[in-house]
mmCIF file of C-alpha atoms in Angstrom:
data_model
loop_
_atom_site.group_PDB
_atom_site.id
_atom_site.type_symbol
_atom_site.label_atom_id
_atom_site.label_comp_id
_atom_site.label_asym_id
_atom_site.label_seq_id
_atom_site.Cartn_x
_atom_site.Cartn_y
_atom_site.Cartn_z
ATOM 1 C CA MET U 1 0.000 0.000 0.000
ATOM 2 C CA ASP U 2 2.895 2.395 0.728
ATOM 3 C CA GLU U 3 3.820 2.338 -2.981
ATOM 4 C CA ARG U 4 0.294 3.278 -3.977
ATOM 5 C CA TRP U 5 0.077 6.271 -1.632
ATOM 6 C CA MET U 6 3.559 7.386 -2.616
ATOM 7 C CA GLY U 7 2.162 7.486 -6.166
ATOM 8 C CA GLU U 8 -0.297 10.141 -4.956
ATOM 9 C CA ALA U 9 2.562 12.148 -3.432
ATOM 10 C CA LEU U 10 4.501 11.835 -6.715
ATOM 11 C CA ARG U 11 1.463 13.172 -8.554
ATOM 12 C CA GLU U 12 1.544 16.284 -6.355
ATOM 13 C CA ALA U 13 5.299 16.637 -6.925
ATOM 14 C CA ARG U 14 4.799 16.562 -10.729
ATOM 15 C CA ILE U 15 2.194 19.322 -10.517
ATOM 16 C CA ALA U 16 4.679 21.410 -8.491
ATOM 17 C CA ARG U 17 7.329 20.821 -11.135
ATOM 18 C CA LYS U 18 5.060 22.026 -13.929
ATOM 19 C CA ALA U 19 4.545 25.223 -11.920
ATOM 20 C CA GLY U 20 8.318 25.780 -11.716
ATOM 21 C CA GLU U 21 8.606 24.765 -8.063
ATOM 22 C CA VAL U 22 11.110 22.306 -6.567
ATOM 23 C CA PRO U 23 9.154 19.053 -7.185
ATOM 24 C CA VAL U 24 8.137 17.821 -3.737
ATOM 25 C CA GLY U 25 4.690 16.396 -2.982
ATOM 26 C CA ALA U 26 2.940 14.972 0.072
ATOM 27 C CA VAL U 27 -0.362 13.346 1.030
ATOM 28 C CA VAL U 28 -1.837 12.511 4.439
ATOM 29 C CA VAL U 29 -3.754 9.213 4.598
ATOM 30 C CA LYS U 30 -6.186 7.994 7.262
ATOM 31 C CA GLY U 31 -8.421 4.901 7.122
ATOM 32 C CA GLY U 32 -7.533 4.167 3.495
ATOM 33 C CA GLU U 33 -8.323 7.673 2.242
ATOM 34 C CA VAL U 34 -6.301 10.748 1.316
ATOM 35 C CA ILE U 35 -7.424 13.469 3.755
ATOM 36 C CA GLY U 36 -4.745 16.080 2.946
ATOM 37 C CA ARG U 37 -2.637 17.072 -0.057
ATOM 38 C CA GLY U 38 0.264 19.464 -0.479
ATOM 39 C CA ARG U 39 2.931 20.375 -3.006
ATOM 40 C CA ASN U 40 5.841 22.745 -2.710
ATOM 41 C CA ALA U 41 4.697 26.332 -3.341
ATOM 42 C CA VAL U 42 7.586 28.472 -2.049
ATOM 43 C CA GLU U 43 8.023 30.475 -5.253
ATOM 44 C CA ARG U 44 4.344 30.977 -6.090
ATOM 45 C CA SER U 45 3.348 31.956 -2.543
ATOM 46 C CA ARG U 46 6.665 33.696 -1.769
ATOM 47 C CA LEU U 47 6.714 31.962 1.604
ATOM 48 C CA ALA U 48 9.728 29.981 2.828
ATOM 49 C CA THR U 49 7.308 27.916 4.910
ATOM 50 C CA ALA U 50 5.194 26.669 1.959
ATOM 51 C CA HIS U 51 6.697 23.173 1.858
ATOM 52 C CA ALA U 52 4.574 20.263 0.607
ATOM 53 C CA GLU U 53 4.426 18.642 4.061
ATOM 54 C CA MET U 54 3.264 21.823 5.812
ATOM 55 C CA LEU U 55 0.467 22.335 3.301
ATOM 56 C CA ALA U 56 -0.577 18.653 3.501
ATOM 57 C CA ILE U 57 -0.658 18.746 7.336
ATOM 58 C CA GLU U 58 -2.763 21.908 7.260
ATOM 59 C CA ASP U 59 -5.099 20.471 4.604
ATOM 60 C CA ALA U 60 -5.593 17.291 6.675
ATOM 61 C CA ALA U 61 -6.250 19.301 9.855
ATOM 62 C CA ARG U 62 -8.907 21.279 8.002
ATOM 63 C CA THR U 63 -10.520 18.041 6.736
ATOM 64 C CA LEU U 64 -10.647 16.619 10.273
ATOM 65 C CA GLY U 65 -11.465 19.935 11.996
ATOM 66 C CA ASP U 66 -8.695 19.075 14.461
ATOM 67 C CA TRP U 67 -4.938 19.730 14.553
ATOM 68 C CA ARG U 68 -4.262 16.275 16.004
ATOM 69 C CA LEU U 69 -3.320 13.817 13.257
ATOM 70 C CA ASP U 70 -2.860 10.663 15.307
ATOM 71 C CA GLY U 71 -3.730 7.561 13.303
ATOM 72 C CA CYS U 72 -2.574 9.315 10.094
ATOM 73 C CA THR U 73 0.386 8.558 7.805
ATOM 74 C CA ILE U 74 2.096 11.179 5.651
ATOM 75 C CA TYR U 75 3.736 10.145 2.348
ATOM 76 C CA ILE U 76 6.404 12.603 1.168
ATOM 77 C CA THR U 77 8.509 12.299 -1.987
ATOM 78 C CA VAL U 78 11.665 13.472 -0.163
ATOM 79 C CA GLU U 79 13.081 13.445 3.369
ATOM 80 C CA PRO U 80 11.566 16.200 5.527
ATOM 81 C CA CYS U 81 13.624 19.167 6.805
ATOM 82 C CA HIS U 82 13.734 20.362 10.450
ATOM 83 C CA MET U 83 10.698 22.612 10.025
ATOM 84 C CA CYS U 84 8.555 19.867 8.501
ATOM 85 C CA LEU U 85 9.613 17.083 10.871
ATOM 86 C CA GLY U 86 9.038 19.492 13.775
ATOM 87 C CA ALA U 87 5.544 20.230 12.428
ATOM 88 C CA LEU U 88 4.873 16.487 12.090
ATOM 89 C CA TYR U 89 5.730 15.993 15.780
ATOM 90 C CA LEU U 90 3.496 18.915 16.768
ATOM 91 C CA SER U 91 0.629 17.428 14.741
ATOM 92 C CA ARG U 92 1.130 14.064 16.524
ATOM 93 C CA ILE U 93 1.096 12.179 13.241
ATOM 94 C CA SER U 94 1.637 8.419 13.676
ATOM 95 C CA ARG U 95 3.787 7.553 10.688
ATOM 96 C CA VAL U 96 6.076 9.224 8.113
ATOM 97 C CA VAL U 97 6.972 7.495 4.814
ATOM 98 C CA PHE U 98 9.366 9.248 2.475
ATOM 99 C CA GLY U 99 11.001 8.470 -0.858
ATOM 100 C CA ALA U 100 14.398 10.016 -1.592
ATOM 101 C CA ARG U 101 16.935 11.301 0.899
ATOM 102 C CA GLN U 102 17.783 15.035 0.934
ATOM 103 C CA SER U 103 21.516 15.063 1.569
ATOM 104 C CA ARG U 104 21.741 18.809 2.337
ATOM 105 C CA SER U 105 18.639 19.398 4.440
ATOM 106 C CA GLY U 106 17.031 16.106 5.530
ATOM 107 C CA ALA U 107 16.406 15.907 9.276
ATOM 108 C CA CYS U 108 15.614 12.142 9.332
ATOM 109 C CA GLY U 109 19.167 10.839 9.016
ATOM 110 C CA SER U 110 20.912 13.081 6.453
ATOM 111 C CA VAL U 111 22.039 16.307 8.175
ATOM 112 C CA ASP U 112 20.355 15.473 11.492
ATOM 113 C CA SER U 113 18.450 12.658 13.203
ATOM 114 C CA PHE U 114 16.564 14.398 15.950
ATOM 115 C CA HIS U 115 13.741 11.821 15.788
ATOM 116 C CA GLU U 116 16.187 9.280 17.236
ATOM 117 C CA ALA U 117 16.625 11.318 20.414
ATOM 118 C CA GLU U 118 12.944 10.778 21.344
ATOM 119 C CA LEU U 119 12.809 14.395 22.531
ATOM 120 C CA PHE U 120 9.053 14.613 22.559
ATOM 121 C CA ASN U 121 6.222 12.917 24.352
ATOM 122 C CA HIS U 122 5.250 11.271 21.053
ATOM 123 C CA HIS U 123 6.766 8.605 18.816
ATOM 124 C CA ILE U 124 6.679 8.686 15.005
ATOM 125 C CA ASP U 125 7.285 5.516 12.995
ATOM 126 C CA ILE U 126 9.547 6.464 10.041
ATOM 127 C CA THR U 127 10.034 4.509 6.789
ATOM 128 C CA CYS U 128 12.374 5.683 4.045
ATOM 129 C CA GLY U 129 13.140 4.636 0.474
ATOM 130 C CA VAL U 130 9.626 4.013 -0.911
ATOM 131 C CA ARG U 131 9.760 4.634 -4.715
ATOM 132 C CA ALA U 132 12.977 6.513 -3.986
ATOM 133 C CA GLU U 133 14.275 6.278 -7.569
ATOM 134 C CA GLU U 134 11.232 8.018 -9.051
ATOM 135 C CA CYS U 135 11.258 10.692 -6.350
ATOM 136 C CA LEU U 136 14.960 11.341 -6.878
ATOM 137 C CA ALA U 137 14.667 11.337 -10.682
ATOM 138 C CA LEU U 138 12.084 14.132 -10.489
ATOM 139 C CA MET U 139 14.435 16.249 -8.361
ATOM 140 C CA ARG U 140 17.434 15.540 -10.594
ATOM 141 C CA GLU U 141 15.541 16.430 -13.759
ATOM 142 C CA PHE U 142 14.340 19.674 -12.198
ATOM 143 C CA PHE U 143 17.773 20.780 -10.991
ATOM 144 C CA GLY U 144 19.369 19.583 -14.246
ATOM 145 C CA GLU U 145 16.976 21.787 -16.233
ATOM 146 C CA LEU U 146 17.697 24.731 -13.924
ATOM 147 C CA ARG U 147 21.420 24.368 -14.624
ATOM 148 C CA LEU U 148 20.760 24.194 -18.369
ATOM 149 C CA ASP U 149 18.588 27.329 -18.113
ATOM 150 C CA ASP U 150 21.376 29.122 -16.244
ATOM 151 C CA LYS U 151 23.892 28.046 -18.868
ATOM 152 C CA ALA U 152 21.610 29.251 -21.692
ATOM 153 C CA ARG U 153 21.237 32.637 -19.969
ATOM 154 C CA ARG U 154 25.004 32.933 -19.516
ATOM 155 C CA ASP U 155 25.587 31.965 -23.158
ATOM 156 C CA ALA U 156 22.992 34.519 -24.307
ATOM 157 C CA ARG U 157 24.674 37.274 -22.279
ATOM 158 C CA ALA U 158 28.085 36.258 -23.630
ATOM 159 C CA GLY U 159 26.762 36.047 -27.235
ATOM 160 C CA MET D 1 16.469 48.422 21.566
ATOM 161 C CA ASP D 2 15.987 44.662 22.055
ATOM 162 C CA GLU D 3 13.889 45.399 25.157
ATOM 163 C CA ARG D 4 11.651 47.733 23.194
ATOM 164 C CA TRP D 5 10.951 45.254 20.371
ATOM 165 C CA MET D 6 10.417 42.447 22.875
ATOM 166 C CA GLY D 7 7.698 44.701 24.310
ATOM 167 C CA GLU D 8 5.930 44.462 20.937
ATOM 168 C CA ALA D 9 6.222 40.646 21.018
ATOM 169 C CA LEU D 10 4.838 40.655 24.590
ATOM 170 C CA ARG D 11 1.898 42.709 23.368
ATOM 171 C CA GLU D 12 1.096 40.012 20.801
ATOM 172 C CA ALA D 13 1.447 37.316 23.482
ATOM 173 C CA ARG D 14 -1.057 39.113 25.727
ATOM 174 C CA ILE D 15 -3.599 39.278 22.893
ATOM 175 C CA ALA D 16 -3.143 35.496 22.371
ATOM 176 C CA ARG D 17 -3.726 34.915 26.067
ATOM 177 C CA LYS D 18 -6.991 36.868 26.039
ATOM 178 C CA ALA D 19 -8.115 34.612 23.183
ATOM 179 C CA GLY D 20 -7.412 31.489 25.282
ATOM 180 C CA GLU D 21 -4.242 30.550 23.387
ATOM 181 C CA VAL D 22 -0.854 29.663 24.896
ATOM 182 C CA PRO D 23 0.562 33.219 25.253
ATOM 183 C CA VAL D 24 3.410 33.409 22.738
ATOM 184 C CA GLY D 25 4.021 36.444 20.540
ATOM 185 C CA ALA D 26 6.565 37.413 17.887
ATOM 186 C CA VAL D 27 7.497 40.400 15.713
ATOM 187 C CA VAL D 28 9.906 40.710 12.784
ATOM 188 C CA VAL D 29 11.876 43.972 12.654
ATOM 189 C CA LYS D 30 13.833 45.465 9.756
ATOM 190 C CA GLY D 31 15.369 48.948 9.537
ATOM 191 C CA GLY D 32 13.800 50.075 12.818
ATOM 192 C CA GLU D 33 10.280 49.033 11.851
ATOM 193 C CA VAL D 34 7.995 46.104 12.635
ATOM 194 C CA ILE D 35 7.307 44.395 9.279
ATOM 195 C CA GLY D 36 5.622 41.234 10.599
ATOM 196 C CA ARG D 37 3.534 40.223 13.609
ATOM 197 C CA GLY D 38 2.283 36.896 14.891
ATOM 198 C CA ARG D 39 0.706 35.361 17.950
ATOM 199 C CA ASN D 40 -0.050 31.766 18.768
ATOM 200 C CA ALA D 41 -3.334 30.687 17.128
ATOM 201 C CA VAL D 42 -3.274 26.864 17.352
ATOM 202 C CA GLU D 43 -6.673 26.552 19.041
ATOM 203 C CA ARG D 44 -8.506 29.192 17.025
ATOM 204 C CA SER D 45 -7.205 28.028 13.654
ATOM 205 C CA ARG D 46 -7.081 24.328 14.648
ATOM 206 C CA LEU D 47 -3.640 24.089 13.068
ATOM 207 C CA ALA D 48 -0.643 22.650 14.921
ATOM 208 C CA THR D 49 1.550 24.845 12.725
ATOM 209 C CA ALA D 50 -0.010 28.174 13.777
ATOM 210 C CA HIS D 51 2.823 29.213 16.110
ATOM 211 C CA ALA D 52 3.544 32.909 16.638
ATOM 212 C CA GLU D 53 6.906 32.705 14.829
ATOM 213 C CA MET D 54 5.451 31.024 11.729
ATOM 214 C CA LEU D 55 2.734 33.645 11.424
ATOM 215 C CA ALA D 56 5.222 36.498 11.966
ATOM 216 C CA ILE D 57 7.616 35.098 9.320
ATOM 217 C CA GLU D 58 4.754 34.767 6.843
ATOM 218 C CA ASP D 59 3.456 38.256 7.645
ATOM 219 C CA ALA D 60 6.940 39.740 7.108
ATOM 220 C CA ALA D 61 7.373 37.851 3.812
ATOM 221 C CA ARG D 62 4.060 39.280 2.601
ATOM 222 C CA THR D 63 5.152 42.811 3.602
ATOM 223 C CA LEU D 64 8.428 42.436 1.680
ATOM 224 C CA GLY D 65 6.942 40.421 -1.214
ATOM 225 C CA ASP D 66 9.889 38.041 -0.767
ATOM 226 C CA TRP D 67 10.444 34.929 1.353
ATOM 227 C CA ARG D 68 14.046 35.957 2.099
ATOM 228 C CA LEU D 69 14.272 37.759 5.454
ATOM 229 C CA ASP D 70 17.996 38.548 5.530
ATOM 230 C CA GLY D 71 18.687 41.734 7.464
ATOM 231 C CA CYS D 72 15.671 41.040 9.699
ATOM 232 C CA THR D 73 15.497 40.199 13.417
ATOM 233 C CA ILE D 74 12.666 38.230 15.013
ATOM 234 C CA TYR D 75 11.712 38.862 18.645
ATOM 235 C CA ILE D 76 9.878 35.940 20.268
ATOM 236 C CA THR D 77 8.604 35.775 23.849
ATOM 237 C CA VAL D 78 9.774 32.136 24.233
ATOM 238 C CA GLU D 79 12.449 29.839 22.798
ATOM 239 C CA PRO D 80 11.469 28.493 19.353
ATOM 240 C CA CYS D 81 10.700 24.797 18.747
ATOM 241 C CA HIS D 82 12.220 22.675 15.949
ATOM 242 C CA MET D 83 9.551 23.669 13.444
ATOM 243 C CA CYS D 84 9.954 27.393 14.077
ATOM 244 C CA LEU D 85 13.767 27.411 14.206
ATOM 245 C CA GLY D 86 13.774 25.339 11.001
ATOM 246 C CA ALA D 87 11.466 27.898 9.374
ATOM 247 C CA LEU D 88 13.757 30.719 10.534
ATOM 248 C CA TYR D 89 16.721 29.029 8.802
ATOM 249 C CA LEU D 90 14.669 28.546 5.631
ATOM 250 C CA SER D 91 13.685 32.227 5.682
ATOM 251 C CA ARG D 92 17.374 33.207 6.057
ATOM 252 C CA ILE D 93 16.592 35.558 8.913
ATOM 253 C CA SER D 94 19.705 37.238 10.362
ATOM 254 C CA ARG D 95 18.970 37.308 14.070
ATOM 255 C CA VAL D 96 16.700 35.626 16.641
ATOM 256 C CA VAL D 97 16.043 37.201 20.060
ATOM 257 C CA PHE D 98 13.891 35.321 22.540
ATOM 258 C CA GLY D 99 12.712 35.834 26.120
ATOM 259 C CA ALA D 100 12.038 32.744 28.231
ATOM 260 C CA ARG D 101 13.397 29.241 27.747
ATOM 261 C CA GLN D 102 10.964 26.422 26.901
ATOM 262 C CA SER D 103 12.324 23.495 28.874
ATOM 263 C CA ARG D 104 10.194 20.825 27.135
ATOM 264 C CA SER D 105 10.318 21.929 23.491
ATOM 265 C CA GLY D 106 12.961 24.640 22.947
ATOM 266 C CA ALA D 107 15.363 23.824 20.096
ATOM 267 C CA CYS D 108 17.891 26.601 20.941
ATOM 268 C CA GLY D 109 19.544 24.929 23.923
ATOM 269 C CA SER D 110 16.751 23.305 25.951
ATOM 270 C CA VAL D 111 15.834 19.952 24.334
ATOM 271 C CA ASP D 112 18.144 20.423 21.315
ATOM 272 C CA SER D 113 20.776 22.844 19.986
ATOM 273 C CA PHE D 114 20.797 22.167 16.272
ATOM 274 C CA HIS D 115 21.813 25.766 15.520
ATOM 275 C CA GLU D 116 25.212 24.983 17.070
ATOM 276 C CA ALA D 117 25.917 22.301 14.472
ATOM 277 C CA GLU D 118 25.936 24.915 11.670
ATOM 278 C CA LEU D 119 24.070 22.440 9.447
ATOM 279 C CA PHE D 120 22.957 25.014 6.919
ATOM 280 C CA ASN D 121 24.580 27.390 4.530
ATOM 281 C CA HIS D 122 23.380 30.263 6.701
ATOM 282 C CA HIS D 123 24.244 31.564 10.169
ATOM 283 C CA ILE D 124 21.705 32.980 12.625
ATOM 284 C CA ASP D 125 22.829 35.158 15.521
ATOM 285 C CA ILE D 126 20.829 34.058 18.617
ATOM 286 C CA THR D 127 20.272 36.057 21.836
ATOM 287 C CA CYS D 128 18.247 34.693 24.749
ATOM 288 C CA GLY D 129 16.889 36.082 28.016
ATOM 289 C CA VAL D 130 15.534 39.487 26.898
ATOM 290 C CA ARG D 131 12.668 40.404 29.293
ATOM 291 C CA ALA D 132 12.617 36.722 30.203
ATOM 292 C CA GLU D 133 10.816 37.252 33.535
ATOM 293 C CA GLU D 134 7.824 38.948 31.916
ATOM 294 C CA CYS D 135 7.649 36.345 29.136
ATOM 295 C CA LEU D 136 7.804 33.491 31.644
ATOM 296 C CA ALA D 137 5.287 35.111 34.001
ATOM 297 C CA LEU D 138 2.723 35.237 31.160
ATOM 298 C CA MET D 139 3.196 31.509 30.476
ATOM 299 C CA ARG D 140 3.047 30.607 34.178
ATOM 300 C CA GLU D 141 -0.123 32.618 34.745
ATOM 301 C CA PHE D 142 -1.753 30.973 31.724
ATOM 302 C CA PHE D 143 -0.876 27.415 32.726
ATOM 303 C CA GLY D 144 -1.693 28.169 36.381
ATOM 304 C CA GLU D 145 -5.179 29.315 35.353
ATOM 305 C CA LEU D 146 -5.593 26.202 33.172
ATOM 306 C CA ARG D 147 -4.789 24.012 36.177
ATOM 307 C CA LEU D 148 -7.279 25.947 38.337
ATOM 308 C CA ASP D 149 -9.923 25.539 35.611
ATOM 309 C CA ASP D 150 -9.252 21.801 35.489
ATOM 310 C CA LYS D 151 -9.501 21.599 39.265
ATOM 311 C CA ALA D 152 -12.780 23.537 39.253
ATOM 312 C CA ARG D 153 -14.168 21.147 36.610
ATOM 313 C CA ARG D 154 -13.072 18.131 38.612
ATOM 314 C CA ASP D 155 -14.599 19.625 41.800
ATOM 315 C CA ALA D 156 -17.854 20.388 39.951
ATOM 316 C CA ARG D 157 -18.044 16.797 38.700
ATOM 317 C CA ALA D 158 -17.306 15.483 42.196
ATOM 318 C CA GLY D 159 -19.747 17.892 43.904
#
């Protein structure tokens, strides 16, 4: 089932990519249903806080009419950062499943592992690597295109 | 000047308290002016993410029309949690000034100190203890009243 729900998160990530955003998507699932969706919207909204996970948590809380997300699982295409993992603890979500690692910002094992310290009065079950190749490919394509765009702009200025 | 701007954050915290929220307030200052305000709104908005700092960061980004808050200082009545400190790194804020420590959730020295690890390609200057007594007194009064309310409810049920 994890693969199926990650497919929904990937769908969100692809929509973000088409809008020129870093392609990250997330869905919150409870009782076999998607109750929250989010995709990265930092550029469009001009908010540093508009990460896919934050928007999915907030969407799910609105669906439930409650900020407590116990019994819910979030599927995220990439490893969450400190802000997002912190928000997931605050929301008391039960489980986090992510695809690709984020080597420069991931707080679930890459640059930090604060979940391992059990700092909070709440435990989150964390699974990584679900459809990781597809999640990573999306990111690589996006950043590869950005570099090509930059090169084209430099060439145009030089020309 | 820190004391003066913390007074503005305390003002926000007092408004939150009147609304029945945990009394935390924050303001973002740039060039001698408040450009963003926030106060805790978790209960009212039913969002676990509606911390004072998050709302102040977002308010400041809207004022500037840009998610980058370099050159800005945020004044917060209490020590930020992981989510909020993570958001402050993402927003590239220059300085964080807070009042009271949060022994159970503070990420700037209390339960964690991830700012010390210099994990990100950005440095934040952090000052703690500005008007700490007033900030702490607000929190203590609020939680003291909550306990009295709980006791009154228990007594009413028993009576």
